[in-house]
Amino acid sequence: MQNWQPTNPVERRFMDAHSDWMSFAKEQDARLMIWQTDETDAELVRLYFQVQDETSCAVRTMRASFVNEAGYATALADELIAFYDSRREASNVQGVRADWQAPYDDGKNPLLYLFTVVDSLMQHHPDIFPAMIFVLEPVKVRDDAAWVRWIDDLLSIIAVAPQLAERVRFVVPRIDIAPFAALMQRHRAAVRVVHGKYSMASVPRELLAESGERGPSGEFRRHFVMLTEMIEGGNPSRLEELRAAALKVAEREQWFDQCVVVHLIAGAAYLKWCDRERAIEAYRSAASSGMRAVEAGHPAGHKLVANGLFGEASVHLTHKDYAHSAYCYERATASTTAAKDGLMTVEAWRMSAVCWERAGEREHALEAGFNALDAGLMIDEPMRANSNLPMVVEWMVSQLGVQDRRRNALSEKVAALRGGR
């Protein structure tokens, strides 16, 4: 990135994020970076690490859920091993001998085993893994305080035995850093807090100003930018004015996908403002426009319909109308399946199961849970462990007692998801 020059507002902010990253990278004693941003700027940090994931094996975003302190290190080691296994075939095709085997785990010290796995991998492939940086972004954290304690213990062990992590660092992207205050005090030498300020909320207007775009697309984009800014405004009449203006252009040009997006933004605004009826109307309009996109042959049409149904489900869920929420999620599965999107299909069935259970409909809930597991077969096998499937399995286990006759069926489905292992 040394000779690359940014040419637009997103790239300029990307370079600002890169500068913040390099400030941490240059501090050799720092082991943990807490990268603090507001909610809008957090998207840029996610994008930054997404690019790192795709361009460098040495920076890995770790999604393993944090269930408890005892199991987290093992989950991280398993995720790293699964990542390597998923790349074996492609690496061999490219002429890289992907013959590393994970060291034996005696089960005595999970954290020590994690460092052993990392060190073994770096020693086997020093050109690919000269160092390792783990971005800790668990899909689910069951106990925030316990997760912070785990990181605190990690830093304490590194302080006592620095040789364990000479070439290993950790990053925690955060919006709220208050839970880390004591940890930051205890480990001042090892922790760096970066307060990232990137003003991502201003990007749409800047892009519009720089584009000089005219005609229908420029007209639509102007309305769209103002519409997105209205979510924080709390002005329904102005929102409807901008929504109508954007829809007028999109419908005239038969941009049904953009009609969906306009309705989704309106739905999100009304949901935020706790206007249940208007939120439902907006999300139903989004699903309806999505169907028009399907009829017009739009490649993303089915996903657009699903997004409208997911939105309506979230409104019902927010207002504790669990049965209607479950019904919306179930309707969404037809669209996600048609779109061949395994992750969305599993999530739709998973949320349907959760909602039916909260509605007191246990049999419906279990049926939806089994459907979620079946849908998991749509997801590529290497991706399953880091998807939402483990959450489904965990939930199903919690619902089915040891003596339940359906326990065997659950075991069979889990085995199928693991490729028969």
Coordinates of C-alpha atoms in Angstrom, one line a residue:
M1 CA 0.0 0.0 0.0
Q2 CA 3.1 2.3 0.1
N3 CA 2.7 3.7 -3.4
W4 CA -1.1 3.5 -3.6
Q5 CA -3.0 6.8 -3.6
P6 CA -6.7 7.0 -2.6
T7 CA -9.0 8.5 -5.2
N8 CA -12.4 8.7 -3.4
P9 CA -13.8 9.2 0.1
V10 CA -14.0 5.5 0.9
E11 CA -10.4 4.9 -0.1
R12 CA -9.2 8.0 1.8
R13 CA -10.8 6.7 5.0
F14 CA -9.4 3.3 4.3
M15 CA -5.9 4.9 4.3
D16 CA -6.7 6.6 7.6
A17 CA -7.6 3.2 9.1
H18 CA -4.4 1.7 7.6
S19 CA -2.4 4.5 9.3
D20 CA -4.0 3.7 12.6
W21 CA -3.3 0.0 12.1
M22 CA 0.4 0.7 11.2
S23 CA 0.8 2.8 14.4
F24 CA 0.0 -0.4 16.3
A25 CA 2.1 -2.6 14.1
K26 CA 5.2 -0.5 14.7
E27 CA 5.0 -0.8 18.4
Q28 CA 6.9 -4.1 19.0
D29 CA 5.9 -4.5 22.7
A30 CA 2.2 -4.1 22.0
R31 CA 0.3 -7.5 22.1
L32 CA -3.3 -6.3 22.0
M33 CA -4.9 -3.5 20.0
I34 CA -8.4 -2.3 21.1
W35 CA -9.7 -0.5 18.0
Q36 CA -12.5 1.7 19.2
T37 CA -15.0 3.4 16.9
D38 CA -18.6 4.5 16.8
E39 CA -21.2 2.2 15.2
T40 CA -20.9 3.8 11.7
D41 CA -17.1 3.7 11.6
A42 CA -17.1 0.1 12.8
E43 CA -18.1 -0.9 9.3
L44 CA -14.9 0.5 7.9
V45 CA -12.8 -1.5 10.4
R46 CA -14.8 -4.6 9.4
L47 CA -14.0 -3.8 5.7
Y48 CA -10.4 -3.3 6.5
F49 CA -10.0 -6.7 8.1
Q50 CA -12.1 -8.3 5.4
V51 CA -9.5 -7.1 2.9
Q52 CA -6.7 -8.4 5.2
D53 CA -8.4 -11.8 5.4
E54 CA -8.5 -12.0 1.6
T55 CA -4.9 -10.8 1.0
S56 CA -3.0 -12.1 3.9
C57 CA -3.1 -15.5 5.7
A58 CA -1.2 -14.0 8.6
V59 CA -4.2 -11.8 9.7
R60 CA -7.2 -13.9 10.6
T61 CA -10.6 -12.7 11.8
M62 CA -11.7 -15.4 14.4
R63 CA -15.4 -15.9 14.6
A64 CA -15.6 -18.7 17.2
S65 CA -18.3 -18.1 19.7
F66 CA -17.3 -17.5 23.3
V67 CA -19.3 -19.9 25.4
N68 CA -17.0 -20.0 28.5
E69 CA -13.4 -19.3 29.5
A70 CA -12.5 -23.0 29.5
G71 CA -13.4 -23.6 25.9
Y72 CA -12.5 -20.5 24.0
A73 CA -8.8 -21.2 23.4
T74 CA -9.8 -24.7 22.0
A75 CA -12.4 -23.1 19.8
L76 CA -9.8 -20.7 18.4
A77 CA -7.3 -23.5 17.8
D78 CA -10.0 -25.5 16.0
E79 CA -11.0 -22.6 13.9
L80 CA -7.4 -22.0 12.8
I81 CA -6.9 -25.6 12.0
A82 CA -10.2 -25.7 10.0
F83 CA -9.1 -22.6 8.1
Y84 CA -5.8 -24.3 7.1
D85 CA -7.7 -27.5 6.1
S86 CA -10.1 -25.5 3.9
R87 CA -7.2 -24.1 2.0
R88 CA -5.2 -27.3 1.4
E89 CA -6.6 -28.2 -2.0
A90 CA -6.3 -24.6 -3.5
S91 CA -2.8 -24.3 -2.0
N92 CA -1.7 -27.5 -3.6
V93 CA -3.1 -26.4 -7.0
Q94 CA -1.0 -23.2 -6.6
G95 CA 2.2 -25.2 -5.9
V96 CA 2.2 -24.7 -2.2
R97 CA 2.8 -27.9 -0.2
A98 CA -0.1 -27.7 2.3
D99 CA 1.1 -30.7 4.4
W100 CA 1.1 -29.2 7.9
Q101 CA -0.5 -31.3 10.5
A102 CA -1.8 -29.8 13.8
P103 CA 0.2 -31.0 16.9
Y104 CA -1.3 -33.4 19.3
D105 CA -3.6 -31.9 21.9
D106 CA -3.3 -33.6 25.3
G107 CA -6.2 -31.5 26.6
K108 CA -4.3 -30.3 29.7
N109 CA -3.8 -26.6 28.8
P110 CA -6.0 -25.2 26.0
L111 CA -4.3 -21.8 25.9
L112 CA -0.8 -23.4 25.7
Y113 CA -2.1 -25.6 23.0
L114 CA -3.4 -22.6 21.0
F115 CA 0.1 -21.1 21.1
T116 CA 1.6 -24.4 20.2
V117 CA -0.6 -24.7 17.1
V118 CA 0.2 -21.1 16.0
D119 CA 3.9 -21.6 16.5
S120 CA 3.9 -25.0 14.7
L121 CA 2.1 -23.4 11.7
M122 CA 4.5 -20.4 11.6
Q123 CA 7.5 -22.7 11.7
H124 CA 6.1 -25.0 9.0
H125 CA 5.3 -22.1 6.6
P126 CA 7.5 -19.2 7.6
D127 CA 7.1 -17.5 4.3
I128 CA 3.2 -17.5 4.5
F129 CA 2.9 -17.0 8.3
P130 CA 5.9 -14.8 9.4
A131 CA 3.7 -13.7 12.3
M132 CA 0.1 -14.1 13.2
I133 CA -2.5 -11.5 14.1
F134 CA -5.9 -12.7 15.4
V135 CA -8.8 -10.3 15.2
L136 CA -11.2 -11.5 17.9
E137 CA -14.8 -11.1 16.7
P138 CA -16.9 -13.9 18.2
V139 CA -20.2 -14.6 16.5
K140 CA -21.7 -14.8 19.9
V141 CA -20.5 -13.9 23.4
R142 CA -22.4 -15.6 26.1
D143 CA -20.8 -13.7 29.0
D144 CA -19.0 -10.4 28.1
A145 CA -17.3 -10.1 31.5
A146 CA -15.9 -13.6 31.2
W147 CA -14.6 -12.9 27.7
V148 CA -12.8 -9.8 29.0
R149 CA -11.4 -12.0 31.8
W150 CA -10.1 -14.5 29.2
I151 CA -8.3 -11.7 27.4
D152 CA -6.9 -10.4 30.7
D153 CA -5.6 -13.9 31.6
L154 CA -4.1 -14.2 28.1
L155 CA -2.1 -11.0 28.6
S156 CA -1.0 -12.2 32.0
I157 CA 0.4 -15.4 30.6
I158 CA 2.1 -13.5 27.8
A159 CA 3.7 -11.2 30.4
V160 CA 5.1 -14.1 32.4
A161 CA 6.2 -16.1 29.3
P162 CA 6.7 -13.6 26.5
Q163 CA 8.4 -16.2 24.3
L164 CA 4.9 -17.7 23.7
A165 CA 3.7 -14.7 21.8
E166 CA 6.8 -13.2 20.3
R167 CA 5.2 -13.2 16.8
V168 CA 1.5 -13.3 17.8
R169 CA -0.8 -10.3 18.4
F170 CA -4.5 -9.8 19.0
V171 CA -7.0 -7.2 18.0
V172 CA -10.4 -6.4 19.5
P173 CA -12.6 -4.0 17.5
R174 CA -15.0 -2.3 19.9
I175 CA -17.6 0.4 20.2
D176 CA -17.8 0.3 24.0
I177 CA -14.4 0.0 25.6
A178 CA -15.6 0.6 29.2
P179 CA -15.5 -3.2 30.1
F180 CA -11.8 -3.2 29.2
A181 CA -10.8 -0.3 31.6
A182 CA -9.3 -2.5 34.3
L183 CA -7.5 -4.7 31.8
M184 CA -6.0 -1.6 30.1
Q185 CA -4.7 -0.4 33.5
R186 CA -3.2 -3.7 34.4
H187 CA -1.5 -4.3 31.1
R188 CA -0.4 -0.8 30.0
A189 CA 2.8 -2.0 28.3
A190 CA 1.0 -4.6 26.2
V191 CA -2.3 -2.8 25.3
R192 CA -2.8 0.0 22.7
V193 CA -6.1 1.7 22.4
V194 CA -6.7 3.3 19.0
H195 CA -9.7 5.8 18.9
G196 CA -10.6 5.6 15.2
K197 CA -12.6 8.6 13.9
Y198 CA -13.4 8.2 10.2
S199 CA -16.7 10.1 9.7
M200 CA -18.2 7.3 7.5
A201 CA -21.6 8.9 7.9
S202 CA -20.5 11.6 5.5
V203 CA -19.3 9.3 2.8
P204 CA -22.6 9.1 0.8
R205 CA -22.8 12.9 0.4
E206 CA -19.1 13.2 -0.5
L207 CA -19.4 10.4 -3.1
L208 CA -22.4 12.1 -4.6
A209 CA -20.6 15.5 -4.7
E210 CA -17.6 14.0 -6.4
S211 CA -19.5 11.9 -8.9
G212 CA -21.2 14.8 -10.7
E213 CA -23.8 12.2 -11.7
R214 CA -26.8 13.5 -13.7
G215 CA -29.9 12.0 -15.2
P216 CA -32.2 9.5 -13.4
S217 CA -29.4 7.8 -11.5
G218 CA -28.1 11.1 -10.2
E219 CA -31.6 12.2 -9.2
F220 CA -32.3 8.8 -7.4
R221 CA -28.9 8.9 -5.6
R222 CA -29.5 12.4 -4.2
H223 CA -32.9 11.3 -2.8
F224 CA -31.4 8.0 -1.5
V225 CA -28.5 9.8 0.3
M226 CA -30.9 12.2 2.1
L227 CA -33.2 9.2 2.9
T228 CA -30.5 7.3 4.6
E229 CA -29.6 10.4 6.7
M230 CA -33.3 10.5 7.9
I231 CA -33.0 7.4 10.0
E232 CA -31.4 9.5 12.8
G233 CA -33.7 12.4 12.2
G234 CA -37.0 11.2 13.6
N235 CA -39.1 13.1 11.1
P236 CA -41.8 10.8 9.5
S237 CA -43.3 13.4 7.2
R238 CA -39.9 14.3 5.7
L239 CA -39.0 10.6 5.5
E240 CA -42.2 9.9 3.5
E241 CA -41.5 12.9 1.2
L242 CA -38.0 11.5 0.4
R243 CA -39.2 8.0 0.1
A244 CA -41.9 9.0 -2.4
A245 CA -39.4 11.0 -4.4
A246 CA -36.9 8.1 -4.6
L247 CA -39.6 5.6 -5.5
K248 CA -40.9 7.9 -8.2
V249 CA -37.6 7.7 -10.0
A250 CA -37.0 4.0 -9.3
E251 CA -40.4 2.9 -10.4
R252 CA -40.3 5.0 -13.6
E253 CA -36.9 3.3 -14.5
Q254 CA -38.2 -0.1 -13.3
W255 CA -35.4 -0.4 -10.8
F256 CA -37.3 -2.8 -8.6
D257 CA -34.2 -3.7 -6.6
Q258 CA -33.8 0.0 -5.6
C259 CA -37.4 0.1 -4.7
V260 CA -36.8 -2.7 -2.2
V261 CA -33.8 -0.8 -0.7
V262 CA -35.9 2.4 -0.3
H263 CA -38.6 0.5 1.5
L264 CA -36.1 -1.3 3.7
I265 CA -34.6 2.0 4.8
A266 CA -38.0 3.3 5.7
G267 CA -38.8 0.1 7.6
A268 CA -35.5 0.5 9.6
A269 CA -36.4 4.1 10.4
Y270 CA -39.9 3.2 11.6
L271 CA -38.6 0.3 13.6
K272 CA -36.0 2.6 15.3
W273 CA -38.8 5.1 16.0
C274 CA -41.1 2.3 17.4
D275 CA -43.8 2.9 14.8
R276 CA -44.9 -0.7 14.4
E277 CA -47.6 -0.3 11.8
R278 CA -45.6 1.9 9.5
A279 CA -42.5 -0.4 9.9
I280 CA -44.6 -3.5 8.9
E281 CA -46.1 -1.6 5.9
A282 CA -42.6 -0.6 4.7
Y283 CA -41.2 -4.1 5.0
R284 CA -44.2 -5.6 3.2
S285 CA -43.7 -3.1 0.4
A286 CA -40.1 -4.2 0.3
A287 CA -41.1 -7.9 -0.1
S288 CA -43.6 -6.9 -2.8
S289 CA -41.1 -4.9 -4.8
G290 CA -38.7 -7.9 -4.4
M291 CA -41.4 -10.1 -6.1
R292 CA -41.5 -7.6 -9.0
A293 CA -37.7 -7.9 -9.2
V294 CA -38.0 -11.8 -9.3
E295 CA -40.6 -11.5 -12.1
A296 CA -38.3 -9.2 -14.0
G297 CA -35.5 -11.8 -13.8
H298 CA -33.3 -9.8 -11.3
P299 CA -30.5 -12.2 -10.1
A300 CA -30.9 -11.0 -6.5
G301 CA -34.7 -11.0 -6.6
H302 CA -35.3 -13.8 -4.2
K303 CA -32.8 -12.4 -1.6
L304 CA -34.6 -9.0 -1.9
V305 CA -37.9 -10.7 -1.0
A306 CA -36.2 -12.5 1.9
N307 CA -34.8 -9.2 3.3
G308 CA -38.3 -7.7 3.3
L309 CA -39.7 -10.7 5.2
F310 CA -36.7 -10.7 7.6
G311 CA -37.5 -7.0 8.3
E312 CA -41.1 -7.7 9.0
A313 CA -40.2 -10.6 11.3
S314 CA -37.9 -8.2 13.3
V315 CA -40.8 -5.8 13.9
H316 CA -43.0 -8.6 15.3
L317 CA -40.1 -9.9 17.3
T318 CA -39.4 -6.5 18.8
H319 CA -43.1 -6.3 19.9
K320 CA -43.0 -9.9 21.3
D321 CA -45.5 -11.2 18.7
Y322 CA -43.5 -14.4 18.4
A323 CA -45.9 -16.4 16.3
H324 CA -46.2 -13.8 13.5
S325 CA -42.4 -13.4 13.6
A326 CA -41.9 -17.2 13.2
Y327 CA -44.4 -17.2 10.3
C328 CA -42.4 -14.4 8.5
Y329 CA -39.1 -16.3 8.9
E330 CA -40.7 -19.5 7.6
R331 CA -42.0 -17.6 4.5
A332 CA -38.5 -16.2 4.0
T333 CA -37.0 -19.8 3.7
A334 CA -38.8 -20.2 0.3
S335 CA -36.9 -17.2 -1.0
T336 CA -33.6 -18.0 0.6
T337 CA -33.7 -21.5 -0.8
A338 CA -34.6 -20.3 -4.3
A339 CA -31.6 -17.9 -3.9
K340 CA -29.4 -20.9 -3.0
D341 CA -28.2 -19.0 0.1
G342 CA -27.5 -21.6 2.8
L343 CA -26.5 -19.1 5.5
M344 CA -29.7 -17.1 5.1
T345 CA -31.8 -20.3 5.0
V346 CA -30.3 -21.7 8.2
E347 CA -30.8 -18.3 9.9
A348 CA -34.4 -18.1 8.8
W349 CA -35.2 -21.6 10.2
R350 CA -33.1 -20.9 13.3
M351 CA -35.0 -17.7 14.1
S352 CA -38.3 -19.4 13.3
A353 CA -37.4 -22.1 15.9
V354 CA -36.5 -19.5 18.5
C355 CA -39.7 -17.6 17.9
W356 CA -41.9 -20.7 18.0
E357 CA -40.3 -21.7 21.3
R358 CA -40.9 -18.3 22.8
A359 CA -44.5 -18.6 21.6
G360 CA -44.9 -21.8 23.6
E361 CA -45.1 -23.9 20.4
R362 CA -42.4 -26.5 21.2
E363 CA -43.2 -29.0 18.4
H364 CA -43.2 -26.2 15.7
A365 CA -39.9 -25.0 17.2
L366 CA -38.3 -28.4 17.0
E367 CA -39.5 -29.0 13.5
A368 CA -38.0 -25.6 12.5
G369 CA -34.7 -26.5 14.2
F370 CA -34.5 -29.8 12.3
N371 CA -35.2 -27.9 9.1
A372 CA -32.3 -25.5 10.0
L373 CA -29.9 -28.5 10.3
D374 CA -31.1 -29.8 6.9
A375 CA -30.6 -26.4 5.3
G376 CA -27.0 -26.5 6.7
L377 CA -26.1 -29.0 3.9
M378 CA -26.4 -26.1 1.5
I379 CA -23.4 -24.5 3.1
D380 CA -19.9 -25.5 1.9
E381 CA -18.5 -28.0 4.4
P382 CA -15.4 -26.0 5.4
M383 CA -17.7 -23.0 6.2
R384 CA -20.2 -24.9 8.4
A385 CA -18.2 -24.8 11.7
N386 CA -17.9 -21.0 11.6
S387 CA -21.5 -20.4 10.4
N388 CA -24.7 -20.1 12.5
L389 CA -25.0 -23.9 12.5
P390 CA -23.2 -24.5 15.9
M391 CA -25.8 -22.2 17.5
V392 CA -28.6 -24.3 16.0
V393 CA -27.0 -27.6 17.3
E394 CA -26.5 -26.1 20.7
W395 CA -30.1 -24.9 20.8
M396 CA -31.5 -28.2 19.7
V397 CA -29.4 -30.1 22.3
S398 CA -30.8 -27.8 25.0
Q399 CA -34.4 -28.6 23.8
L400 CA -34.1 -32.4 23.5
G401 CA -33.5 -34.3 26.7
V402 CA -31.3 -37.4 26.8
Q403 CA -34.3 -39.7 26.8
D404 CA -36.1 -37.9 23.9
R405 CA -36.7 -40.2 21.0
R406 CA -35.6 -37.5 18.5
R407 CA -32.1 -37.4 20.0
N408 CA -30.9 -40.0 17.6
A409 CA -32.3 -38.1 14.6
L410 CA -30.4 -35.0 15.9
S411 CA -27.1 -37.0 16.1
E412 CA -27.6 -38.3 12.6
K413 CA -28.1 -34.8 11.2
V414 CA -25.1 -33.4 13.0
A415 CA -23.0 -36.3 11.7
A416 CA -24.2 -35.5 8.1
L417 CA -23.2 -31.9 8.6
R418 CA -19.7 -33.0 9.7
G419 CA -19.4 -35.1 6.5
G420 CA -20.0 -38.4 8.3
R421 CA -17.2 -37.8 10.9

